[in-house]
Short mmCIF file of C-alpha atoms (C1' of nucleotides) in Angstrom, two decimals:
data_model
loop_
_atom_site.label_atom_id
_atom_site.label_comp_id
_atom_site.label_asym_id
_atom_site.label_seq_id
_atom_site.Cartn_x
_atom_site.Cartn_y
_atom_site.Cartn_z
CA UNK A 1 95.28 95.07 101.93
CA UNK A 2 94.55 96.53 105.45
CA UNK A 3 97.56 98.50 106.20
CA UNK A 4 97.70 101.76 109.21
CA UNK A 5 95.15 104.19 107.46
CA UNK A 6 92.58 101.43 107.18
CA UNK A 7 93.64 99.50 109.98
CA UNK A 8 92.66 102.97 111.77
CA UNK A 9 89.46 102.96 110.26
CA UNK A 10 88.35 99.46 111.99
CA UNK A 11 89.84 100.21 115.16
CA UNK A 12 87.85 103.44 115.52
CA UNK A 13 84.51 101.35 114.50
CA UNK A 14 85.44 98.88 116.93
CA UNK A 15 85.85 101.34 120.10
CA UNK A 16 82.40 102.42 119.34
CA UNK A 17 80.92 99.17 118.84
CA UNK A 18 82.93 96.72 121.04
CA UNK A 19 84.72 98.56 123.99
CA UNK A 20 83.10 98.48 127.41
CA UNK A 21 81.28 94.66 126.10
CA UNK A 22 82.28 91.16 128.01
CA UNK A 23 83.32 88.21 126.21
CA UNK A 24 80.94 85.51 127.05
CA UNK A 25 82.14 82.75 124.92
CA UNK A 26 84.85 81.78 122.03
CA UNK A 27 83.84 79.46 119.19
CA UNK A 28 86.83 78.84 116.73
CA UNK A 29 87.37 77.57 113.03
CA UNK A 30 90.31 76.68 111.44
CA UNK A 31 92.98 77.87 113.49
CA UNK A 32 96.18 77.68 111.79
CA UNK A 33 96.71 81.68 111.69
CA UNK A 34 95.79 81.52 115.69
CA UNK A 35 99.44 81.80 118.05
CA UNK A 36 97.94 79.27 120.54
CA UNK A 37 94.46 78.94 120.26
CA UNK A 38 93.72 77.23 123.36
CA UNK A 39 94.73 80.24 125.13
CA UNK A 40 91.90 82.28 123.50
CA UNK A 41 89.11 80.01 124.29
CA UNK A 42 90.99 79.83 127.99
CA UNK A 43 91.51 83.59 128.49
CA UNK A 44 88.73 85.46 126.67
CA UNK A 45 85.39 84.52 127.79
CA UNK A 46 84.55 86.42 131.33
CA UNK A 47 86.59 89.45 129.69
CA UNK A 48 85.52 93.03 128.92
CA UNK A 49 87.09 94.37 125.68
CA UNK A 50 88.71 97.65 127.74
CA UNK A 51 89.31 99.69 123.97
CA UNK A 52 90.61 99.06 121.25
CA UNK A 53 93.47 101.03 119.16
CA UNK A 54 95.69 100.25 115.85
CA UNK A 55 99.57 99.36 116.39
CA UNK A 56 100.99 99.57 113.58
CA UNK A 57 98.85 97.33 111.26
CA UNK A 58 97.26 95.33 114.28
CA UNK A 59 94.37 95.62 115.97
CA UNK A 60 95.26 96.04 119.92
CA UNK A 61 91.93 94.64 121.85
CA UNK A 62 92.66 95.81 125.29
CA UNK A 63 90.85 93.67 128.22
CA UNK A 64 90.70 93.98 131.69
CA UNK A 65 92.44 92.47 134.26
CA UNK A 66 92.89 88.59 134.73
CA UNK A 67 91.52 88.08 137.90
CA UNK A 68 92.53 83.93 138.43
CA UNK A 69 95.69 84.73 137.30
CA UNK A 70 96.71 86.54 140.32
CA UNK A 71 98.70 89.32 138.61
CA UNK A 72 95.61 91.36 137.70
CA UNK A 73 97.72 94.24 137.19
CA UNK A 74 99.16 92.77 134.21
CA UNK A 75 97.61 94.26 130.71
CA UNK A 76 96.52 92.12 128.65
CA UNK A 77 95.34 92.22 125.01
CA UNK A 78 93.79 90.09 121.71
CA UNK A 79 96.27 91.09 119.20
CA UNK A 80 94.25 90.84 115.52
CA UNK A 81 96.36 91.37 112.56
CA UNK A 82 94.08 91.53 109.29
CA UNK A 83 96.75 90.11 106.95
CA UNK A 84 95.42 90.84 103.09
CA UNK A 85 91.71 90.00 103.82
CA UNK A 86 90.81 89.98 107.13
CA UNK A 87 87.71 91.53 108.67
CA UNK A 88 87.14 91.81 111.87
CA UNK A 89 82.93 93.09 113.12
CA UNK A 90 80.16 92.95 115.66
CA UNK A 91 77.17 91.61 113.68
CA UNK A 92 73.99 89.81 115.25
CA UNK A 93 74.37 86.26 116.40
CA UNK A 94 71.52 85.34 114.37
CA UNK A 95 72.64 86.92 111.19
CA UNK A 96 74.00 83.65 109.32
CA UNK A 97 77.70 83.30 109.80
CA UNK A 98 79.42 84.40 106.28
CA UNK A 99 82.67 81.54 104.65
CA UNK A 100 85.58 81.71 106.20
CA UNK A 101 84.39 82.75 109.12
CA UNK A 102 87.49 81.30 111.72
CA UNK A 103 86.72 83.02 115.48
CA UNK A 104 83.77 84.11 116.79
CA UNK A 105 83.39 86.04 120.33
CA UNK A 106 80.04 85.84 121.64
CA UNK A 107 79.48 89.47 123.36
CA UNK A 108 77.10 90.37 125.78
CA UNK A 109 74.89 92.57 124.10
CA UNK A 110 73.10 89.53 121.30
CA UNK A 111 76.11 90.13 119.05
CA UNK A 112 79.54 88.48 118.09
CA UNK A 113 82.28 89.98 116.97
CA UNK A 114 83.53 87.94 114.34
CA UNK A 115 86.91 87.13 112.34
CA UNK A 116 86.44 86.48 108.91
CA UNK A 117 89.64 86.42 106.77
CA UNK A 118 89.84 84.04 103.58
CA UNK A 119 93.26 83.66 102.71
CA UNK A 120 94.09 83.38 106.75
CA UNK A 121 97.19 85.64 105.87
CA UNK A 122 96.06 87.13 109.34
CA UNK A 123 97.35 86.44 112.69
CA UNK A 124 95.50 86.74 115.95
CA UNK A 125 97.36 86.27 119.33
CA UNK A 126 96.51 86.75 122.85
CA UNK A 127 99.22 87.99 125.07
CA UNK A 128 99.56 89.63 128.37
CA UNK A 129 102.28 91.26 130.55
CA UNK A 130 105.85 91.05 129.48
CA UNK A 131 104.46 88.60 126.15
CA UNK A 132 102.77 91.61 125.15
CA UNK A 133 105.29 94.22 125.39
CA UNK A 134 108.48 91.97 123.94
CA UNK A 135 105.82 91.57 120.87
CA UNK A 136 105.13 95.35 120.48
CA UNK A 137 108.42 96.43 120.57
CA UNK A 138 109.51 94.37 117.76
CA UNK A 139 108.20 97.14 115.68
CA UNK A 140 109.45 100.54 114.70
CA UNK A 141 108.03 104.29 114.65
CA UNK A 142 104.29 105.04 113.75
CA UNK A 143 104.65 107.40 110.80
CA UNK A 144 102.25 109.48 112.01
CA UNK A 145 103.73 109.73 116.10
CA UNK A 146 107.13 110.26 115.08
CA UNK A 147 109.15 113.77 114.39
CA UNK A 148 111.47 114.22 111.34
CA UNK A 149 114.39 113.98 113.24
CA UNK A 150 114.24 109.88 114.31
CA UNK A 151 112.02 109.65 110.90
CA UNK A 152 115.28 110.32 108.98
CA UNK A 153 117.41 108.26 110.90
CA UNK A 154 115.78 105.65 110.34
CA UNK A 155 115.82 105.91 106.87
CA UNK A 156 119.12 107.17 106.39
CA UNK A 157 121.50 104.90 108.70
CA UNK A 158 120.41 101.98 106.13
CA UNK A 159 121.55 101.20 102.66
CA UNK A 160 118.60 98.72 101.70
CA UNK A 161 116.00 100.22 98.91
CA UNK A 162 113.80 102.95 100.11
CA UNK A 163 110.92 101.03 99.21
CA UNK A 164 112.10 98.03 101.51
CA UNK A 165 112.44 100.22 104.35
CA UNK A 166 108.89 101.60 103.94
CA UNK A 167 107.44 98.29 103.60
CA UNK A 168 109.61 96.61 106.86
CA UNK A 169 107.74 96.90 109.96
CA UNK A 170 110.79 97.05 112.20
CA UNK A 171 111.42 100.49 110.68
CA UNK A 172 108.26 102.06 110.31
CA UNK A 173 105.08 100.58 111.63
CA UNK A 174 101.97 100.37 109.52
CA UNK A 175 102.97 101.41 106.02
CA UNK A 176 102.02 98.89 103.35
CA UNK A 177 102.29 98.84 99.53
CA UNK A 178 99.75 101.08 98.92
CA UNK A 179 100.75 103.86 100.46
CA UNK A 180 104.73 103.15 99.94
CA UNK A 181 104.11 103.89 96.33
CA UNK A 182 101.86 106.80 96.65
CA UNK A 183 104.04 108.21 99.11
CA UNK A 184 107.45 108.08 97.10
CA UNK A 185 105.43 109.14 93.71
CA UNK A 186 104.58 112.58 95.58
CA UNK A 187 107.80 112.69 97.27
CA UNK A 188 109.37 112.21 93.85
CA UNK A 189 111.77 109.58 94.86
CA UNK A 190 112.47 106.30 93.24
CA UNK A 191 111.40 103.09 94.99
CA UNK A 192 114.90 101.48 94.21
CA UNK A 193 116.48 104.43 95.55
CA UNK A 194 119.04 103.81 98.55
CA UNK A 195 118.14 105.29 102.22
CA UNK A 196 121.04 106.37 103.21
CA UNK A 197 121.46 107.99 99.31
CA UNK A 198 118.73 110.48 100.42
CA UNK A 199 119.38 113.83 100.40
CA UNK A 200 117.77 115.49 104.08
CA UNK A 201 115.40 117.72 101.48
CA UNK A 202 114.04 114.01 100.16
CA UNK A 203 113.94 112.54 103.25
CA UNK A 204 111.94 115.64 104.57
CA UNK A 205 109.54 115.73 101.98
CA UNK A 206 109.12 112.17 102.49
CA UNK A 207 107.62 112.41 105.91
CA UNK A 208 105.52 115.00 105.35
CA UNK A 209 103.75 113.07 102.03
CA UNK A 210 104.01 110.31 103.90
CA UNK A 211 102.12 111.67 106.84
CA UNK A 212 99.63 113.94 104.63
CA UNK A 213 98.64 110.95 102.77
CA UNK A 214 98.12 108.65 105.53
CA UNK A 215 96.15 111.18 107.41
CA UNK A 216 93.92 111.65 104.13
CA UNK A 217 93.55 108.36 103.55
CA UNK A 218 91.95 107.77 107.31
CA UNK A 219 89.77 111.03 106.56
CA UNK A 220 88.59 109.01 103.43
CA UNK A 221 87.84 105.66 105.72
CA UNK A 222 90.99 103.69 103.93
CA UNK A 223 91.50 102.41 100.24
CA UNK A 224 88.63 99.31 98.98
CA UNK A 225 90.41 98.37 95.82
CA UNK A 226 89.42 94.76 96.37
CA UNK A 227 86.90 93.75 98.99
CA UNK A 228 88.53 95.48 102.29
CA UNK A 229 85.60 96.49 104.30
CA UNK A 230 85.35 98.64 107.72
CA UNK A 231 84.39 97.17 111.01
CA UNK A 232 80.46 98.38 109.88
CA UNK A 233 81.19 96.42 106.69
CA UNK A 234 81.38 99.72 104.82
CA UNK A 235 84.07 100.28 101.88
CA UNK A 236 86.83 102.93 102.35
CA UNK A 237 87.00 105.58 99.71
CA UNK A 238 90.86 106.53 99.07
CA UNK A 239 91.37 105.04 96.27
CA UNK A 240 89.54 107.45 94.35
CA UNK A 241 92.88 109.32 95.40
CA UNK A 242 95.44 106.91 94.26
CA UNK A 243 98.21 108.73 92.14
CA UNK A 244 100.30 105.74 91.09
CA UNK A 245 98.77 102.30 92.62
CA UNK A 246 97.65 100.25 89.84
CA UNK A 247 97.70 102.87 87.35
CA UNK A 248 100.46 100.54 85.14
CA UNK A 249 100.51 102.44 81.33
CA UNK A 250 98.28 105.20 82.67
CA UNK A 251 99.43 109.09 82.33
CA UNK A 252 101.51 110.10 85.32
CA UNK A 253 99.56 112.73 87.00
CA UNK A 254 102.33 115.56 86.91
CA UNK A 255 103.78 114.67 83.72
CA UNK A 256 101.41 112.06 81.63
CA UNK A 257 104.75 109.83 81.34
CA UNK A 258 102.80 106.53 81.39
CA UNK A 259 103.01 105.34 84.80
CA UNK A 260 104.94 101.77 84.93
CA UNK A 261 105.66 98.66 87.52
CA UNK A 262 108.74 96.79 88.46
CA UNK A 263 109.26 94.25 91.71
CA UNK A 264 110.98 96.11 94.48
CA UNK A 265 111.75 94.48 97.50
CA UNK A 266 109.73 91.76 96.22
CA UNK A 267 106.55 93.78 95.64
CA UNK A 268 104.82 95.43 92.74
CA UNK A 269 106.12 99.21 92.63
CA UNK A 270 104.01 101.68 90.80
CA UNK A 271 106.43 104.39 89.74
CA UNK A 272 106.43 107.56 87.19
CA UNK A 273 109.71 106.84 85.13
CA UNK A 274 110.45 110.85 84.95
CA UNK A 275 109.18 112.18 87.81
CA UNK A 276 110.95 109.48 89.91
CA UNK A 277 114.58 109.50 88.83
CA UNK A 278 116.50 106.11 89.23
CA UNK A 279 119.20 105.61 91.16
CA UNK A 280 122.79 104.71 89.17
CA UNK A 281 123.14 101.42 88.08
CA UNK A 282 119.36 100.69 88.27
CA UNK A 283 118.58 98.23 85.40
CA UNK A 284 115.97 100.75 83.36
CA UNK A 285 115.54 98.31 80.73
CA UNK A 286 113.27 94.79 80.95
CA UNK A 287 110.04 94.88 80.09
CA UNK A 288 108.22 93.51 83.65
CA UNK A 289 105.79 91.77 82.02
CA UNK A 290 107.57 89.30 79.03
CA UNK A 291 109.37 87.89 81.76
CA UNK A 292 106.86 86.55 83.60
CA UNK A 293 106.00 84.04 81.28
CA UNK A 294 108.31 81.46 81.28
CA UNK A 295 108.55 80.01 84.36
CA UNK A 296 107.92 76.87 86.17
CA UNK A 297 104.05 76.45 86.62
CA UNK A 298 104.52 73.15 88.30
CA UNK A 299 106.65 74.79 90.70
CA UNK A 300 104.82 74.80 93.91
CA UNK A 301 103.95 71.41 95.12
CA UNK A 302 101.37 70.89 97.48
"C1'" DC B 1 123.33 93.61 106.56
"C1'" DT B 2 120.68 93.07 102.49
"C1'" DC B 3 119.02 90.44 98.89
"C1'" DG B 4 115.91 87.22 96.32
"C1'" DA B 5 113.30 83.02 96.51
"C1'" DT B 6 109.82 80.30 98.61
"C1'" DC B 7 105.92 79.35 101.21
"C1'" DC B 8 101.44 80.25 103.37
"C1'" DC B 9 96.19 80.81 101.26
"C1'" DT B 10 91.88 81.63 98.34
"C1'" DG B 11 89.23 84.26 95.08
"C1'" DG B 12 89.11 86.55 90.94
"C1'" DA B 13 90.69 87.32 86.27
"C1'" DC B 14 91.77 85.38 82.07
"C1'" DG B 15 92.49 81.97 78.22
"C1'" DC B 16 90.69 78.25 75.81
"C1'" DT C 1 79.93 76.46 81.65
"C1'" DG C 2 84.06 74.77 83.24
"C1'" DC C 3 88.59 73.87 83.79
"C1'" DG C 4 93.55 75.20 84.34
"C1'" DT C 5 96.75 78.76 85.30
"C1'" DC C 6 98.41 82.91 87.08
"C1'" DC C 7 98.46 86.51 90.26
"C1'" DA C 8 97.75 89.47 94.40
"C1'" DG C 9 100.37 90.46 98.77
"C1'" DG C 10 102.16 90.83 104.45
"C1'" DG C 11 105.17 88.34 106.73
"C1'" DA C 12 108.30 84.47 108.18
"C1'" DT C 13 112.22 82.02 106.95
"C1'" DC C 14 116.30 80.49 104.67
"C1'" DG C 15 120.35 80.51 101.86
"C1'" DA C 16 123.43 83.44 99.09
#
DNA sequence: CTCGATCCCTGGACGC
DNA sequence: TGCGTCCAGGGATCGA
């Protein structure tokens, strides 16, 4: 579950490791996550990974110019999102080549910089010049570049669920479920809770958990709560810090009101029930689990 | 505009 | 030990 604190942490182990190398050579697996794959074992080898920074919850591999192109003044980068178990690390050539292992750039110093990502929820692309820029803008604010002021415009000029608006990229860039939930626990507001219901004090307080929490969490190298591991294949350490996330029946931390979970926006929501008041009309009742039950298994053919 | 449902995919947890 | 089933979740897409 890379999402910006932990996408942070690989991008800052990959500008040590990877900038300033050249690309010699591409060797690709399954593809199927890949925008155009030809393109990357077209473009990439000859190129020198410039630096690399997080945007949003992709990786941003910036290479130098494209000289056969003839518009060498056009930027160009390997966008690498990590999707839910992506990994993305410099590691020998002769070290054995883990599963799932799906793109592998040969660099110039004996190493590769590999892509390993099971579930291919990823989504690597390379793009250049206008490509590039009509892709970035698609998303909204960093959390952690913007000021209060558009911060609570964004959230307030929509009616969706609080949650939803965390989670959508076009809003905010780079928040995931993780810290969604953590965020709104501290910030004391309900995940089914209306934007635009927000009171400015919520709203405030809001950004500056939101912020102080993602800022902790890159401190802390990211949250491993199943296998997400750093550019240097090290595990993050944040979730040592979690507050609500996956702490379903457990003691809220202010209060000791067991914590519980409903779907919001489609996602699991960790919530305190008394610390984080529901908005009017919200359905307290159901039990989220003795629903689950009865549904179609054979639903999803293949 | 906002919603839920569905799909993508595999590993891990769990029940028997 | 081994099989079947369910579930996790970011994001795209589609119909309501």
């Amino acid at each position: 579950m890379p999402e910006l604190p932990e996408v942070e942490t690989v991008a800052r182990g990959l500008q040590r490791e990877v900038a300033g190398r050249r690309i010699l050579s591409v060797t690709l697996g399954k593809t199927d996550f890949i925008d155009d794959p030809e393109a990357l074992e077209r473009e990439l080898p000859g190129r020198t990974i410039l630096g690399v920074k997080r945007y949003g919850k992709f990786l941003l591999l910036r290479l130098n110019a494209d000289e056969k192109s003839g518009k060498s003044e056009e930027e160009t980068a390997l966008l690498v999102h990590l999707g839910m178990t992506g990994m993305l690390t410099p590691r020998p050539v002769n070290e054995p080549q883990p599963k799932h292992t799906h793109v592998a750039m040969l660099l110039d110093d004996g190493r590769e910089l590999r892509y390993i990502d099971p579930r291919r929820f990823g989504r690597m692309a390379y793009l250049a010049g206008e490509a590039l820029r009509g892709e970035l803008r698609r998303f909204g604010a960093d959390p952690l570049e913007t000021g209060l002021a558009e911060f609570a415009q964004r959230i307030r000029e929509r009616w969706a669920r609080i949650k939803a608006l965390l989670l959508d990229q076009s809003v905010l860039r780079g928040v995931g479920n993780i810290y969604a939930d953590e965020s709104l626990w501290k910030a004391k507001i309900h995940p089914a809770q209306l934007g635009a219901r927000l009171k400015h004090e919520q709203v405030e307080e809001l950004y500056v958990v939101l912020q102080e929490i993602l800022r902790k969490a890159i401190v802390q190298r990211g949250s491993s709560i199943s296998d997400f591991l750093d550019a240097e294949g090290l595990p993050g350490e944040y979730q040592r810090h979690h507050r609500v996330y996956g702490r379903e029946g457990k003691a809220c931390f202010r209060c000791k009101t067991p914590i519980r979970r409903v779907i919001v926006a489609g996602r699991s929501s960790y919530f305190c029930p008394k610390c984080q008041a529901p908005p009017r009309g919200w359905k307290k009742k159901r039990r989220a689990k003795s629903k689950a039950a009865g549904d179609v298994s054979k639903g999803r053919r293949k």
